[in-house]
Amino acid sequence: MHCSTLNYKDALAITGRGPVVRSFPMVPGIDLAGVVTQSDHPAYRVGDRVLLNGWGVGEKHWGALAEQCRLDGDWLIPLTNELSAHDAMAIGTAGYTAMLCVMALQEAGIRPQAGPVLVTGASGGVGSFAVALLARKGYEVVASTGKQEEAEYLKALGASEVIDRKALSEPGKPLARERWAAAIDTVGSHTLANVCAGLRYGGAVAACGMAQGLDLPASVAPFILRGVRLIGVDSVMCPRDRRILAWEKLSRLVDSELLGLIARDITLDQVIETAHALMEGKLRGRVVVNIA
C-alpha cells in the first residue's frame, strides 16, 4: 500500500462519534491506492496499480489504514497512468463523490448558462472538490460555509461568492426566493430543505452528505410547484463502470496546483489526533495518509 486518506467517515469510526463500524475489531480506512503484491483475481496481476473507494471497507471489512490489505478484486479499479498514488488519494472518496455529483447535475440537464450552482459544506473535502470541479466546467459557483475565514481559499478554488451557512441551517419556508439553478449538498437536514426551497424552476440538487443530520424536514412544494429534482448520490456501492468514468474525468480535470490547495499530508501515526481535529471542524479540504 502506498497511500490512504482520512475521511469524515474514518474520523467518525476512529473517534467513536458515529456508528460507522459494524463489527470489532476493525481497521478503518475507506480509500487506498497501491500496487498488487499477490492476486487470485483474473483481472489483476502482481505489479498492477490499483485504487479503491468504499464497498464497506473500513466499516464491515478491514480497511486501508494499514501497510497491507487483502481485498476482493471486484472492488478495485485500475489506477490511471495520469495519476500517482498520492494524487489519487489527494482526490480520494471526496473528489470522486464530488465528480459523481457534477455528473448527476449534467445528466439532469443543468448547463453553466442555467445560472449559479450552490455548494454546501464547501470547505470540506467533498465541498472543496465540488467547487473546483464546477468552476473548471464553467459554472458560476456559490459556496456555503460556516468558516468565513476560508472565503479566500474557496475563491481560489473557483467560487464567485461565499455565503454563511447560517442562512441555510435553520428551519425555513416551504418555498423561498428562486436563487440557484442547482446545488450539491453535503449537509442534509434543514440545509438540504432550504436548498430545495431556493432552487429555480426545473432546478436539481445532488445530495451526498449528512453532516447536519439524516433528517429532511422539507415540504413537497419545491418538487410539485417548481419541478425541482432531488438526486441521491452514492459513492460506496456505485457500479464499477461509473466509477471508472468518474475517475477518468477527474484525471483530466484535476492538476497538481488544485491538489496543492486542497490536500495536506500526514503519516500513519498522526491519524488519531488528526481524526479528532477533523471532528472538531479544525481542518479543511483533504488529508492524505502516507503509509510508506
mmCIF file of N, CA, C and O in Angstrom, residues 144-196:
data_model
loop_
_atom_site.group_PDB
_atom_site.id
_atom_site.type_symbol
_atom_site.label_atom_id
_atom_site.label_comp_id
_atom_site.label_asym_id
_atom_site.label_seq_id
_atom_site.Cartn_x
_atom_site.Cartn_y
_atom_site.Cartn_z
ATOM 1 N N SER A 144 -21.224 27.764 0.268
ATOM 2 C CA SER A 144 -21.766 27.979 1.609
ATOM 3 C C SER A 144 -20.854 27.311 2.632
ATOM 4 O O SER A 144 -20.527 26.130 2.503
ATOM 5 N N THR A 145 -20.451 28.057 3.659
ATOM 6 C CA THR A 145 -19.549 27.511 4.668
ATOM 7 C C THR A 145 -19.777 28.191 6.005
ATOM 8 O O THR A 145 -20.218 29.343 6.063
ATOM 9 N N GLY A 146 -19.467 27.487 7.075
ATOM 10 C CA GLY A 146 -19.509 28.076 8.404
ATOM 11 C C GLY A 146 -18.183 28.682 8.798
ATOM 12 O O GLY A 146 -18.037 29.215 9.891
ATOM 13 N N LYS A 147 -17.209 28.598 7.906
ATOM 14 C CA LYS A 147 -15.864 29.106 8.187
ATOM 15 C C LYS A 147 -15.579 30.280 7.243
ATOM 16 O O LYS A 147 -14.992 30.109 6.175
ATOM 17 N N GLN A 148 -16.004 31.464 7.643
ATOM 18 C CA GLN A 148 -15.822 32.631 6.783
ATOM 19 C C GLN A 148 -14.347 32.970 6.577
ATOM 20 O O GLN A 148 -13.996 33.640 5.606
ATOM 21 N N GLU A 149 -13.497 32.479 7.474
ATOM 22 C CA GLU A 149 -12.060 32.692 7.289
ATOM 23 C C GLU A 149 -11.519 31.923 6.087
ATOM 24 O O GLU A 149 -10.386 32.157 5.642
ATOM 25 N N GLU A 150 -12.326 30.992 5.554
ATOM 26 C CA GLU A 150 -11.905 30.222 4.382
ATOM 27 C C GLU A 150 -12.428 30.819 3.071
ATOM 28 O O GLU A 150 -12.328 30.195 2.017
ATOM 29 N N ALA A 151 -12.944 32.026 3.118
ATOM 30 C CA ALA A 151 -13.524 32.635 1.912
ATOM 31 C C ALA A 151 -12.489 32.760 0.792
ATOM 32 O O ALA A 151 -12.776 32.457 -0.375
ATOM 33 N N GLU A 152 -11.296 33.194 1.123
ATOM 34 C CA GLU A 152 -10.268 33.353 0.081
ATOM 35 C C GLU A 152 -9.852 32.003 -0.504
ATOM 36 O O GLU A 152 -9.577 31.887 -1.695
ATOM 37 N N TYR A 153 -9.785 31.010 0.345
ATOM 38 C CA TYR A 153 -9.492 29.642 -0.119
ATOM 39 C C TYR A 153 -10.543 29.190 -1.115
ATOM 40 O O TYR A 153 -10.222 28.667 -2.200
ATOM 41 N N LEU A 154 -11.817 29.403 -0.795
ATOM 42 C CA LEU A 154 -12.897 28.964 -1.674
ATOM 43 C C LEU A 154 -12.910 29.750 -2.977
ATOM 44 O O LEU A 154 -13.194 29.199 -4.048
ATOM 45 N N LYS A 155 -12.573 31.014 -2.913
ATOM 46 C CA LYS A 155 -12.489 31.805 -4.140
ATOM 47 C C LYS A 155 -11.309 31.356 -4.996
ATOM 48 O O LYS A 155 -11.385 31.373 -6.230
ATOM 49 N N ALA A 156 -10.239 30.941 -4.337
ATOM 50 C CA ALA A 156 -9.090 30.409 -5.089
ATOM 51 C C ALA A 156 -9.464 29.117 -5.807
ATOM 52 O O ALA A 156 -8.936 28.817 -6.888
ATOM 53 N N LEU A 157 -10.400 28.353 -5.236
ATOM 54 C CA LEU A 157 -10.870 27.130 -5.887
ATOM 55 C C LEU A 157 -11.815 27.415 -7.049
ATOM 56 O O LEU A 157 -12.041 26.539 -7.883
ATOM 57 N N GLY A 158 -12.396 28.622 -7.067
ATOM 58 C CA GLY A 158 -13.269 28.977 -8.181
ATOM 59 C C GLY A 158 -14.623 29.535 -7.794
ATOM 60 O O GLY A 158 -15.434 29.851 -8.669
ATOM 61 N N ALA A 159 -14.912 29.669 -6.488
ATOM 62 C CA ALA A 159 -16.198 30.220 -6.065
ATOM 63 C C ALA A 159 -16.271 31.707 -6.417
ATOM 64 O O ALA A 159 -15.315 32.457 -6.195
ATOM 65 N N SER A 160 -17.409 32.123 -6.952
ATOM 66 C CA SER A 160 -17.601 33.538 -7.248
ATOM 67 C C SER A 160 -18.216 34.283 -6.068
ATOM 68 O O SER A 160 -18.123 35.502 -5.975
ATOM 69 N N GLU A 161 -18.845 33.529 -5.161
ATOM 70 C CA GLU A 161 -19.478 34.126 -3.986
ATOM 71 C C GLU A 161 -19.405 33.129 -2.839
ATOM 72 O O GLU A 161 -19.521 31.914 -3.046
ATOM 73 N N VAL A 162 -19.214 33.634 -1.622
ATOM 74 C CA VAL A 162 -19.188 32.795 -0.422
ATOM 75 C C VAL A 162 -20.245 33.318 0.541
ATOM 76 O O VAL A 162 -20.272 34.507 0.863
ATOM 77 N N ILE A 163 -21.143 32.413 0.992
ATOM 78 C CA ILE A 163 -22.201 32.808 1.913
ATOM 79 C C ILE A 163 -22.079 32.032 3.218
ATOM 80 O O ILE A 163 -21.476 30.955 3.258
ATOM 81 N N ASP A 164 -22.652 32.576 4.281
ATOM 82 C CA ASP A 164 -22.601 31.948 5.599
ATOM 83 C C ASP A 164 -23.632 30.824 5.675
ATOM 84 O O ASP A 164 -24.792 31.006 5.282
ATOM 85 N N ARG A 165 -23.233 29.688 6.187
ATOM 86 C CA ARG A 165 -24.138 28.539 6.272
ATOM 87 C C ARG A 165 -25.349 28.812 7.159
ATOM 88 O O ARG A 165 -26.363 28.136 7.056
ATOM 89 N N LYS A 166 -25.252 29.819 8.047
ATOM 90 C CA LYS A 166 -26.373 30.135 8.934
ATOM 91 C C LYS A 166 -27.620 30.514 8.145
ATOM 92 O O LYS A 166 -28.742 30.347 8.637
ATOM 93 N N ALA A 167 -27.420 31.028 6.932
ATOM 94 C CA ALA A 167 -28.563 31.418 6.106
ATOM 95 C C ALA A 167 -29.379 30.215 5.659
ATOM 96 O O ALA A 167 -30.520 30.366 5.206
ATOM 97 N N LEU A 168 -28.795 29.002 5.789
ATOM 98 C CA LEU A 168 -29.463 27.793 5.306
ATOM 99 C C LEU A 168 -29.708 26.753 6.397
ATOM 100 O O LEU A 168 -30.477 25.819 6.181
ATOM 101 N N SER A 169 -29.093 26.897 7.544
ATOM 102 C CA SER A 169 -29.069 25.797 8.518
ATOM 103 C C SER A 169 -30.244 25.783 9.493
ATOM 104 O O SER A 169 -30.418 24.806 10.218
ATOM 105 N N GLU A 170 -31.045 26.849 9.517
ATOM 106 C CA GLU A 170 -32.188 26.903 10.426
ATOM 107 C C GLU A 170 -33.481 26.560 9.680
ATOM 108 O O GLU A 170 -33.531 26.640 8.453
ATOM 109 N N PRO A 171 -34.550 26.181 10.393
ATOM 110 C CA PRO A 171 -35.824 25.910 9.725
ATOM 111 C C PRO A 171 -36.253 27.092 8.861
ATOM 112 O O PRO A 171 -36.168 28.250 9.282
ATOM 113 N N GLY A 172 -36.713 26.788 7.627
ATOM 114 C CA GLY A 172 -37.074 27.838 6.692
ATOM 115 C C GLY A 172 -38.462 27.667 6.122
ATOM 116 O O GLY A 172 -39.250 26.840 6.578
ATOM 117 N N LYS A 173 -38.761 28.449 5.092
ATOM 118 C CA LYS A 173 -40.065 28.417 4.453
ATOM 119 C C LYS A 173 -40.148 27.260 3.458
ATOM 120 O O LYS A 173 -39.129 26.837 2.907
ATOM 121 N N PRO A 174 -41.367 26.782 3.179
ATOM 122 C CA PRO A 174 -41.522 25.716 2.182
ATOM 123 C C PRO A 174 -41.019 26.123 0.808
ATOM 124 O O PRO A 174 -40.445 25.318 0.080
ATOM 125 N N LEU A 175 -41.230 27.387 0.448
ATOM 126 C CA LEU A 175 -40.703 27.959 -0.795
ATOM 127 C C LEU A 175 -40.007 29.265 -0.466
ATOM 128 O O LEU A 175 -40.545 30.097 0.277
ATOM 129 N N ALA A 176 -38.832 29.444 -1.036
ATOM 130 C CA ALA A 176 -38.072 30.672 -0.841
ATOM 131 C C ALA A 176 -37.832 31.335 -2.196
ATOM 132 O O ALA A 176 -38.230 30.808 -3.237
ATOM 133 N N ARG A 177 -37.182 32.463 -2.172
ATOM 134 C CA ARG A 177 -36.842 33.139 -3.419
ATOM 135 C C ARG A 177 -35.979 32.228 -4.291
ATOM 136 O O ARG A 177 -35.057 31.576 -3.792
ATOM 137 N N GLU A 178 -36.284 32.192 -5.581
ATOM 138 C CA GLU A 178 -35.511 31.353 -6.504
ATOM 139 C C GLU A 178 -34.115 31.954 -6.694
ATOM 140 O O GLU A 178 -33.979 33.042 -7.245
ATOM 141 N N ARG A 179 -33.106 31.218 -6.261
ATOM 142 C CA ARG A 179 -31.747 31.764 -6.270
ATOM 143 C C ARG A 179 -30.768 30.953 -7.115
ATOM 144 O O ARG A 179 -29.903 31.515 -7.771
ATOM 145 N N TRP A 180 -30.866 29.619 -7.044
ATOM 146 C CA TRP A 180 -29.849 28.783 -7.668
ATOM 147 C C TRP A 180 -30.446 27.868 -8.727
ATOM 148 O O TRP A 180 -31.558 27.353 -8.575
ATOM 149 N N ALA A 181 -29.691 27.649 -9.772
ATOM 150 C CA ALA A 181 -30.131 26.722 -10.816
ATOM 151 C C ALA A 181 -29.979 25.282 -10.363
ATOM 152 O O ALA A 181 -30.714 24.395 -10.816
ATOM 153 N N ALA A 182 -29.023 25.046 -9.480
ATOM 154 C CA ALA A 182 -28.747 23.688 -8.999
ATOM 155 C C ALA A 182 -27.898 23.779 -7.749
ATOM 156 O O ALA A 182 -27.456 24.865 -7.348
ATOM 157 N N ALA A 183 -27.653 22.627 -7.133
ATOM 158 C CA ALA A 183 -26.841 22.596 -5.920
ATOM 159 C C ALA A 183 -26.217 21.228 -5.732
ATOM 160 O O ALA A 183 -26.730 20.217 -6.226
ATOM 161 N N ILE A 184 -25.104 21.213 -5.013
ATOM 162 C CA ILE A 184 -24.513 19.986 -4.491
ATOM 163 C C ILE A 184 -24.518 20.134 -2.978
ATOM 164 O O ILE A 184 -23.927 21.072 -2.436
ATOM 165 N N ASP A 185 -25.242 19.235 -2.303
ATOM 166 C CA ASP A 185 -25.409 19.339 -0.856
ATOM 167 C C ASP A 185 -24.681 18.219 -0.134
ATOM 168 O O ASP A 185 -24.922 17.040 -0.397
ATOM 169 N N THR A 186 -23.813 18.597 0.803
ATOM 170 C CA THR A 186 -23.077 17.627 1.604
ATOM 171 C C THR A 186 -23.550 17.610 3.050
ATOM 172 O O THR A 186 -22.931 16.957 3.887
ATOM 173 N N VAL A 187 -24.651 18.311 3.347
ATOM 174 C CA VAL A 187 -25.014 18.611 4.729
ATOM 175 C C VAL A 187 -26.290 17.913 5.190
ATOM 176 O O VAL A 187 -26.373 17.396 6.293
ATOM 177 N N GLY A 188 -27.333 17.900 4.361
ATOM 178 C CA GLY A 188 -28.587 17.280 4.739
ATOM 179 C C GLY A 188 -29.422 18.149 5.658
ATOM 180 O O GLY A 188 -29.195 19.351 5.812
ATOM 181 N N SER A 189 -30.447 17.550 6.282
ATOM 182 C CA SER A 189 -31.310 18.163 7.279
ATOM 183 C C SER A 189 -31.905 19.490 6.792
ATOM 184 O O SER A 189 -32.323 19.606 5.650
ATOM 185 N N HIS A 190 -31.966 20.509 7.676
ATOM 186 C CA HIS A 190 -32.579 21.783 7.333
ATOM 187 C C HIS A 190 -31.871 22.447 6.153
ATOM 188 O O HIS A 190 -32.509 23.137 5.348
ATOM 189 N N THR A 191 -30.567 22.242 6.062
ATOM 190 C CA THR A 191 -29.826 22.854 4.964
ATOM 191 C C THR A 191 -30.331 22.351 3.624
ATOM 192 O O THR A 191 -30.603 23.142 2.706
ATOM 193 N N LEU A 192 -30.475 21.051 3.490
ATOM 194 C CA LEU A 192 -30.969 20.494 2.229
ATOM 195 C C LEU A 192 -32.396 20.961 1.954
ATOM 196 O O LEU A 192 -32.748 21.272 0.811
ATOM 197 N N ALA A 193 -33.215 21.021 2.990
ATOM 198 C CA ALA A 193 -34.592 21.502 2.809
ATOM 199 C C ALA A 193 -34.600 22.930 2.285
ATOM 200 O O ALA A 193 -35.364 23.267 1.359
ATOM 201 N N ASN A 194 -33.755 23.797 2.829
ATOM 202 C CA ASN A 194 -33.694 25.189 2.391
ATOM 203 C C ASN A 194 -33.082 25.325 1.001
ATOM 204 O O ASN A 194 -33.459 26.218 0.235
ATOM 205 N N VAL A 195 -32.141 24.453 0.687
ATOM 206 C CA VAL A 195 -31.582 24.440 -0.670
ATOM 207 C C VAL A 195 -32.681 24.145 -1.685
ATOM 208 O O VAL A 195 -32.822 24.839 -2.696
ATOM 209 N N CYS A 196 -33.469 23.105 -1.418
ATOM 210 C CA CYS A 196 -34.572 22.762 -2.333
ATOM 211 C C CYS A 196 -35.551 23.920 -2.472
ATOM 212 O O CYS A 196 -36.021 24.219 -3.575
#
